[in-house]
Short mmCIF file of C-alpha atoms and ligand atoms in Angstrom, two decimals:
data_model
loop_
_atom_site.label_atom_id
_atom_site.label_comp_id
_atom_site.label_asym_id
_atom_site.label_seq_id
_atom_site.Cartn_x
_atom_site.Cartn_y
_atom_site.Cartn_z
CA UNK A 1 25.78 0.83 -0.40
CA UNK A 2 28.70 -1.50 -0.91
CA UNK A 3 29.71 -0.56 2.63
CA UNK A 4 26.84 -2.48 4.27
CA UNK A 5 28.23 -5.58 5.94
CA UNK A 6 25.16 -7.73 5.25
CA UNK A 7 26.39 -10.84 7.03
CA UNK A 8 27.04 -8.99 10.28
CA UNK A 9 23.88 -6.92 10.61
CA UNK A 10 22.28 -6.84 14.02
CA UNK A 11 18.55 -6.49 14.68
CA UNK A 12 18.54 -2.71 14.61
CA UNK A 13 17.42 0.38 12.71
CA UNK A 14 19.24 1.60 9.62
CA UNK A 15 18.09 4.48 7.46
CA UNK A 16 16.70 3.43 4.11
CA UNK A 17 15.55 5.57 1.17
CA UNK A 18 11.78 5.82 1.60
CA UNK A 19 8.82 5.20 3.85
CA UNK A 20 5.16 5.25 2.87
CA UNK A 21 2.37 7.04 4.73
CA UNK A 22 -1.38 7.29 4.68
CA UNK A 23 -3.58 9.60 6.79
CA UNK A 24 -7.04 8.88 8.14
CA UNK A 25 -9.17 12.01 8.26
CA UNK A 26 -12.93 12.72 8.28
CA UNK A 27 -13.68 9.03 8.54
CA UNK A 28 -11.62 7.85 5.56
CA UNK A 29 -8.16 6.83 4.46
CA UNK A 30 -6.38 9.20 2.07
CA UNK A 31 -3.86 8.65 -0.73
CA UNK A 32 -0.58 6.79 -0.23
CA UNK A 33 2.33 9.20 0.15
CA UNK A 34 5.96 8.32 -0.48
CA UNK A 35 8.34 10.06 1.86
CA UNK A 36 12.09 10.22 2.42
CA UNK A 37 11.83 12.05 5.75
CA UNK A 38 12.48 9.88 8.81
CA UNK A 39 10.63 12.06 11.30
CA UNK A 40 6.90 12.74 11.65
CA UNK A 41 5.17 15.98 12.56
CA UNK A 42 3.01 15.23 15.59
CA UNK A 43 0.88 17.33 17.90
CA UNK A 44 2.17 17.28 21.47
CA UNK A 45 -1.29 16.28 22.73
CA UNK A 46 -1.71 13.37 20.27
CA UNK A 47 -3.51 10.33 21.75
CA UNK A 48 -0.65 8.06 20.70
CA UNK A 49 1.75 9.95 22.96
CA UNK A 50 -0.48 10.19 26.02
CA UNK A 51 -2.86 7.28 25.96
CA UNK A 52 -0.88 4.73 24.01
CA UNK A 53 -3.14 4.70 20.98
CA UNK A 54 -0.44 3.05 18.94
CA UNK A 55 -0.08 -0.25 17.14
CA UNK A 56 2.65 -1.83 15.09
CA UNK A 57 3.37 -4.92 13.06
CA UNK A 58 6.47 -6.80 11.96
CA UNK A 59 7.06 -8.88 8.85
CA UNK A 60 9.96 -9.69 6.58
CA UNK A 61 10.93 -9.61 2.91
CA UNK A 62 13.66 -11.94 1.72
CA UNK A 63 15.86 -12.17 -1.35
CA UNK A 64 15.60 -15.76 -2.52
CA UNK A 65 17.99 -18.00 -4.44
CA UNK A 66 15.70 -17.88 -7.50
CA UNK A 67 16.20 -14.12 -7.66
CA UNK A 68 12.70 -13.29 -6.43
CA UNK A 69 11.73 -11.34 -3.31
CA UNK A 70 9.19 -13.01 -1.04
CA UNK A 71 7.16 -11.45 1.76
CA UNK A 72 5.84 -13.89 4.36
CA UNK A 73 2.12 -13.96 5.33
CA UNK A 74 1.33 -10.34 4.63
CA UNK A 75 -2.44 -10.87 4.88
CA UNK A 76 -2.07 -12.38 8.36
CA UNK A 77 -0.23 -9.28 9.53
CA UNK A 78 -2.94 -7.08 8.02
CA UNK A 79 -5.60 -9.14 9.83
CA UNK A 80 -3.76 -8.92 13.15
CA UNK A 81 -3.41 -5.17 12.78
CA UNK A 82 -7.17 -4.98 12.20
CA UNK A 83 -7.75 -6.99 15.38
CA UNK A 84 -5.46 -4.59 17.26
CA UNK A 85 -7.40 -1.65 15.80
CA UNK A 86 -10.65 -3.07 17.15
CA UNK A 87 -8.94 -3.66 20.49
CA UNK A 88 -7.83 -0.08 21.06
CA UNK A 89 -10.51 1.79 19.12
CA UNK A 90 -8.62 2.75 15.98
CA UNK A 91 -10.08 2.62 12.46
CA UNK A 92 -9.25 -0.67 10.72
CA UNK A 93 -6.77 -0.43 7.90
CA UNK A 94 -8.10 -2.35 4.86
CA UNK A 95 -6.01 -5.37 3.85
CA UNK A 96 -5.69 -4.08 0.30
CA UNK A 97 -4.18 -0.80 1.52
CA UNK A 98 -1.81 -2.71 3.82
CA UNK A 99 -0.75 -4.87 0.89
CA UNK A 100 -0.28 -1.99 -1.54
CA UNK A 101 1.79 0.03 0.92
CA UNK A 102 3.91 -2.96 1.92
CA UNK A 103 4.74 -3.87 -1.68
CA UNK A 104 5.41 -0.24 -2.52
CA UNK A 105 7.82 0.39 0.37
CA UNK A 106 9.74 -2.84 -0.25
CA UNK A 107 10.03 -2.07 -3.96
CA UNK A 108 11.18 1.48 -3.26
CA UNK A 109 13.91 0.18 -0.94
CA UNK A 110 14.86 -2.86 -3.00
CA UNK A 111 18.55 -2.04 -2.74
CA UNK A 112 18.36 -2.58 1.02
CA UNK A 113 17.11 -6.17 0.82
CA UNK A 114 20.08 -8.23 2.02
CA UNK A 115 21.47 -10.88 -0.34
CA UNK A 116 20.33 -14.47 0.30
CA UNK A 117 23.76 -15.72 1.33
CA UNK A 118 24.01 -13.21 4.19
CA UNK A 119 21.13 -14.78 6.12
CA UNK A 120 19.81 -11.26 6.79
CA UNK A 121 16.41 -9.95 5.69
CA UNK A 122 14.43 -6.76 5.25
CA UNK A 123 12.30 -6.10 8.32
CA UNK A 124 9.04 -4.30 7.51
CA UNK A 125 7.60 -2.22 10.33
CA UNK A 126 4.05 -0.88 9.88
CA UNK A 127 2.97 1.67 12.50
CA UNK A 128 -0.44 3.17 13.21
CA UNK A 129 -0.86 6.10 15.61
CA UNK A 130 -3.64 8.35 16.83
CA UNK A 131 -2.73 11.93 15.96
CA UNK A 132 -5.66 14.00 17.23
CA UNK A 133 -4.88 16.41 20.08
CA UNK A 134 -6.90 15.21 23.04
CA UNK A 135 -6.63 15.65 26.78
CA UNK A 136 -9.64 13.57 27.77
CA UNK A 137 -9.15 9.83 27.51
CA UNK A 138 -10.88 9.16 24.18
CA UNK A 139 -9.89 7.65 20.86
CA UNK A 140 -8.46 10.01 18.25
CA UNK A 141 -10.37 11.05 15.16
CA UNK A 142 -7.26 11.32 12.99
CA UNK A 143 -4.59 8.69 12.40
CA UNK A 144 -1.31 8.21 10.61
CA UNK A 145 -0.38 4.83 9.21
CA UNK A 146 3.16 4.46 7.95
CA UNK A 147 5.54 1.67 6.98
CA UNK A 148 9.31 1.82 7.11
CA UNK A 149 11.78 -0.93 6.35
CA UNK A 150 15.25 -1.69 7.63
CA UNK A 151 17.70 -4.51 6.89
CA UNK A 152 18.19 -6.77 9.91
CA UNK A 153 20.30 -9.70 11.03
CA UNK A 154 19.29 -12.25 13.67
CA UNK A 155 17.30 -11.16 16.76
CA UNK A 156 19.57 -13.21 18.99
CA UNK A 157 23.33 -13.42 18.42
CA UNK A 158 24.20 -16.57 16.53
CA UNK A 159 20.84 -16.97 14.74
CA UNK A 160 19.63 -20.56 15.03
CA UNK A 161 21.43 -21.21 18.30
CA UNK A 162 20.23 -22.00 21.81
CA UNK A 163 19.37 -19.29 24.35
CA UNK A 164 18.73 -19.32 28.07
CA UNK A 165 15.65 -17.72 29.61
CA UNK A 166 14.61 -16.67 33.09
CA UNK A 167 11.08 -16.80 34.47
CA UNK A 168 10.11 -13.39 35.75
CA UNK A 169 7.68 -13.40 38.65
CA UNK A 170 8.20 -9.74 39.57
CA UNK A 171 6.65 -8.32 36.40
CA UNK A 172 3.70 -9.02 34.13
CA UNK A 173 3.74 -8.04 30.47
CA UNK A 174 -0.03 -8.09 30.13
CA UNK A 175 -3.17 -8.84 32.10
CA UNK A 176 -5.49 -11.80 31.40
CA UNK A 177 -8.10 -9.54 29.79
CA UNK A 178 -5.67 -6.77 28.89
CA UNK A 179 -3.92 -5.86 25.65
CA UNK A 180 -1.47 -8.79 25.42
CA UNK A 181 -3.30 -10.21 22.39
CA UNK A 182 -2.78 -6.92 20.53
CA UNK A 183 0.47 -5.57 19.15
CA UNK A 184 0.47 -2.27 21.03
CA UNK A 185 3.48 -0.40 22.40
CA UNK A 186 2.26 -0.53 26.01
CA UNK A 187 2.93 -4.27 26.22
CA UNK A 188 6.53 -3.66 25.25
CA UNK A 189 6.91 -0.80 27.72
CA UNK A 190 5.69 -3.23 30.38
CA UNK A 191 8.42 -5.68 29.36
CA UNK A 192 11.42 -3.33 29.36
CA UNK A 193 12.38 -3.68 33.02
CA UNK A 194 11.98 -7.46 33.06
CA UNK A 195 14.07 -7.69 29.89
CA UNK A 196 16.77 -5.42 31.31
CA UNK A 197 16.98 -7.41 34.53
CA UNK A 198 17.15 -10.70 32.63
CA UNK A 199 20.09 -9.38 30.59
CA UNK A 200 21.82 -8.08 33.71
CA UNK A 201 21.53 -11.52 35.23
CA UNK A 202 23.16 -13.11 32.16
CA UNK A 203 20.08 -14.44 30.36
CA UNK A 204 19.18 -13.92 26.71
CA UNK A 205 15.59 -13.02 27.58
CA UNK A 206 12.80 -12.98 30.15
CA UNK A 207 10.04 -15.59 30.24
CA UNK A 208 6.47 -14.86 31.35
CA UNK A 209 3.96 -16.93 33.28
CA UNK A 210 0.28 -16.03 33.23
CA UNK A 211 -0.33 -12.90 35.28
CA UNK A 212 -3.26 -14.18 37.32
CA UNK A 213 -2.04 -17.43 38.82
CA UNK A 214 1.65 -17.53 37.84
CA UNK A 215 0.96 -21.14 37.01
CA UNK A 216 0.88 -21.39 33.22
CA UNK A 217 3.36 -20.55 30.46
CA UNK A 218 2.65 -17.34 28.57
CA UNK A 219 5.42 -16.04 26.31
CA UNK A 220 9.18 -15.71 25.92
CA UNK A 221 9.88 -11.97 25.67
CA UNK A 222 8.72 -10.87 22.21
CA UNK A 223 8.15 -14.39 20.93
CA UNK A 224 5.73 -17.29 21.47
CA UNK A 225 6.75 -20.50 23.21
CA UNK A 226 6.56 -24.08 22.01
CA UNK A 227 7.60 -27.33 23.65
CA UNK A 228 8.04 -30.73 22.03
CA UNK A 229 7.57 -34.21 23.47
CA UNK A 230 6.33 -37.56 22.17
CA UNK A 231 6.20 -36.27 18.58
CA UNK A 232 3.84 -33.51 19.72
CA UNK A 233 4.18 -29.75 19.22
CA UNK A 234 2.66 -28.02 22.25
CA UNK A 235 2.08 -24.28 22.52
CA UNK A 236 0.21 -22.15 25.07
CA UNK A 237 -3.39 -21.10 24.75
CA UNK A 238 -3.71 -17.86 26.68
CA UNK A 239 -5.73 -14.66 26.53
CA UNK A 240 -2.65 -12.55 27.23
CA UNK A 241 -0.19 -13.55 24.51
CA UNK A 242 0.25 -12.25 20.98
CA UNK A 243 -1.18 -14.61 18.35
CA UNK A 244 2.13 -15.23 16.59
CA UNK A 245 1.99 -15.76 12.83
CA UNK A 246 5.22 -17.75 12.97
CA UNK A 247 3.69 -20.03 15.61
CA UNK A 248 0.56 -20.47 13.53
CA UNK A 249 2.79 -21.46 10.60
CA UNK A 250 4.83 -23.86 12.74
CA UNK A 251 1.65 -25.56 14.00
CA UNK A 252 0.73 -26.21 10.36
CA UNK A 253 4.24 -27.40 9.46
CA UNK A 254 4.38 -29.67 12.53
CA UNK A 255 1.16 -31.26 11.31
CA UNK A 256 2.59 -31.53 7.79
CA UNK A 257 5.61 -33.32 9.28
CA UNK A 258 3.31 -35.83 10.95
CA UNK A 259 3.48 -34.42 14.47
CA UNK A 260 0.50 -33.96 16.74
CA UNK A 261 -0.29 -30.36 17.64
CA UNK A 262 -1.73 -29.18 20.93
CA UNK A 263 -2.66 -25.60 21.81
CA UNK A 264 -3.66 -25.52 25.45
CA UNK A 265 -2.68 -24.08 28.83
CA UNK A 266 0.77 -25.42 29.80
CA UNK A 267 1.46 -25.58 33.54
CA UNK A 268 5.00 -24.58 34.45
CA UNK A 269 5.85 -28.04 35.83
CA UNK A 270 5.23 -29.51 32.40
CA UNK A 271 8.42 -27.77 31.23
CA UNK A 272 10.27 -30.58 32.97
CA UNK A 273 8.76 -33.10 30.55
CA UNK A 274 9.63 -31.45 27.23
CA UNK A 275 12.37 -32.93 25.07
CA UNK A 276 12.84 -29.65 23.19
CA UNK A 277 11.66 -26.07 23.58
CA UNK A 278 11.83 -22.95 21.47
CA UNK A 279 10.81 -19.34 21.01
CA UNK A 280 9.28 -18.30 17.70
CA UNK A 281 8.45 -15.05 15.96
CA UNK A 282 9.19 -12.94 12.91
CA UNK A 283 12.34 -11.53 14.49
CA UNK A 284 13.34 -14.69 16.35
CA UNK A 285 12.26 -17.14 13.57
CA UNK A 286 12.90 -20.21 15.76
CA UNK A 287 15.27 -19.59 18.64
CA UNK A 288 15.78 -22.89 20.41
CA UNK A 289 15.85 -22.73 24.21
CA UNK A 290 18.72 -24.36 26.08
CA UNK A 291 17.29 -23.78 29.54
CA UNK A 292 14.65 -21.90 31.49
CA UNK A 293 15.56 -20.89 35.03
CA UNK A 294 13.02 -20.16 37.73
CA UNK A 295 15.34 -18.78 40.43
CA UNK A 296 12.55 -17.72 42.78
CA UNK A 297 11.12 -21.23 42.81
CA UNK A 298 14.61 -22.79 42.84
CA UNK A 299 13.96 -24.69 39.60
CA UNK A 300 15.76 -25.09 36.31
CA UNK A 301 14.48 -26.79 33.17
CA UNK A 302 17.15 -27.94 30.72
CA UNK A 303 16.36 -28.74 27.08
CA UNK A 304 19.81 -28.89 25.55
CA UNK A 305 22.90 -30.19 27.32
CA UNK A 306 25.32 -29.59 24.44
CA UNK A 307 24.02 -26.16 23.37
CA UNK A 308 22.65 -27.62 20.13
CA UNK A 309 19.05 -27.38 18.89
CA UNK A 310 17.03 -30.61 19.04
CA UNK A 311 15.99 -32.65 15.97
CA UNK A 312 12.36 -31.51 15.74
CA UNK A 313 13.24 -27.83 16.22
CA UNK A 314 15.85 -28.21 13.49
CA UNK A 315 13.39 -29.89 11.13
CA UNK A 316 10.74 -27.23 11.74
CA UNK A 317 13.26 -24.44 11.31
CA UNK A 318 14.57 -25.86 8.04
CA UNK A 319 11.07 -26.40 6.69
CA UNK A 320 9.90 -22.89 7.60
CA UNK A 321 12.98 -21.20 6.17
CA UNK A 322 12.83 -23.32 2.98
CA UNK A 323 9.31 -22.07 2.35
CA UNK A 324 10.21 -18.47 3.18
CA UNK A 325 13.10 -18.61 0.67
CA UNK A 326 11.13 -20.36 -2.07
CA UNK A 327 13.25 -23.53 -1.79
CA UNK A 328 10.17 -25.66 -1.18
CA UNK A 329 6.74 -25.37 -2.76
CA UNK A 330 4.57 -22.83 -0.95
CA UNK A 331 1.68 -25.25 -0.63
CA UNK A 332 -0.20 -23.10 1.89
CA UNK A 333 0.10 -19.91 -0.18
CA UNK A 334 2.01 -17.99 2.49
CA UNK A 335 4.35 -15.91 0.33
CA UNK A 336 3.68 -12.79 -1.68
CA UNK A 337 6.18 -12.43 -4.51
CA UNK A 338 7.29 -8.90 -5.28
CA UNK A 339 6.86 -8.17 -8.97
N1 PLP L 401 4.90 -12.38 20.89
C1 PLP L 401 5.24 -11.09 20.95
C2 PLP L 401 5.02 -10.37 22.24
C3 PLP L 401 5.78 -10.45 19.83
O1 PLP L 401 6.14 -9.17 19.89
C4 PLP L 401 5.96 -11.17 18.65
C5 PLP L 401 6.49 -10.53 17.46
O2 PLP L 401 5.79 -10.12 16.59
C6 PLP L 401 5.59 -12.53 18.62
C7 PLP L 401 5.07 -13.10 19.77
C8 PLP L 401 5.73 -13.33 17.39
O3 PLP L 401 4.73 -13.02 16.45
P1 PLP L 401 4.97 -13.19 14.91
O4 PLP L 401 5.34 -14.61 14.69
O5 PLP L 401 3.68 -12.86 14.29
O6 PLP L 401 6.05 -12.27 14.54
C1 COI L 402 8.78 -9.45 15.72
O1 COI L 402 9.10 -10.62 15.91
O2 COI L 402 8.48 -9.01 14.61
C2 COI L 402 8.70 -8.52 16.82
O3 COI L 402 7.88 -7.68 16.78
C3 COI L 402 9.64 -8.66 17.92
C4 COI L 402 10.15 -7.34 18.48
C5 COI L 402 11.17 -6.71 17.62
C6 COI L 402 9.09 -6.42 18.94
#
């Protein structure tokens, strides 16, 4: 264990000691099983493999300066998974089961929670898949829910540092009434080519407009977007983006800091009026945006000329992280402390 270089972890998978699993069979969830095996036995005709009946979540546990371990907004992740379940016809996982399995798997892998000073955290990845063999396009009758954990560093190199994005007009990640609001694998499959091409062209990430009109801002890769102007935090309202729990938290914190908050459609041209812009998510935390290029329209929106995050983004970042690490009172009751 002493060989883990905590401060230089990337956002990737590392084997830990245990995962936890629970099977849904005959209309009910079974007992929680603790497992040290990394692979899963799966029928080759399982609905998850053929028809994308698969959902996941992402949350983090952090070692805090007071010696405690805090998990951020666990109930919100459970609720979003339930919404995804309704969206793609899977049985809802009860919040209490989600909570028990999350606490159990973090506790079992406590030695993999990075130390506070490293800036790294323990990423918790719940996964729910349809396991019934099926050739017709129907929901499965049997499911496997599992949670694994892995220590991770920042999603983007450099952590709280500016990134450049490119608007992709050639690809849509999700349709207006499609599955973009759910955390299902298909949305990420739809993003792989756009992401690859953005990297090839020298950008940190791709940036999506709404699929129907290509007029409004949707999301930044696997993170929500926010823009700031006139002491106002502005974030897209769209039927095709994931309801980010980090964004929801930032809207609250922006209000707490005395900012106005607007959640509404944001036309692309409005990008030119923002003083600051950022991407937010569990993996990204806040990743400030230096610029967004729209090569096909011959436009470029610049938010940082010196590569440094703006003052409001910095304040929001510091406030969010202080709460996540127990350095500020958790007035909204967002953290679960591991006993
Ligand atoms: N948007 C997408 C497409 C994501 O995959 C994520 C990551 O979970 C987010 C936004 C951010 O959501 P959250 O803040 O809940 O992690
Ligand atoms: C997250 O922010 O938790 C994500 O899910 C992003 C990505 C790794 C899918």
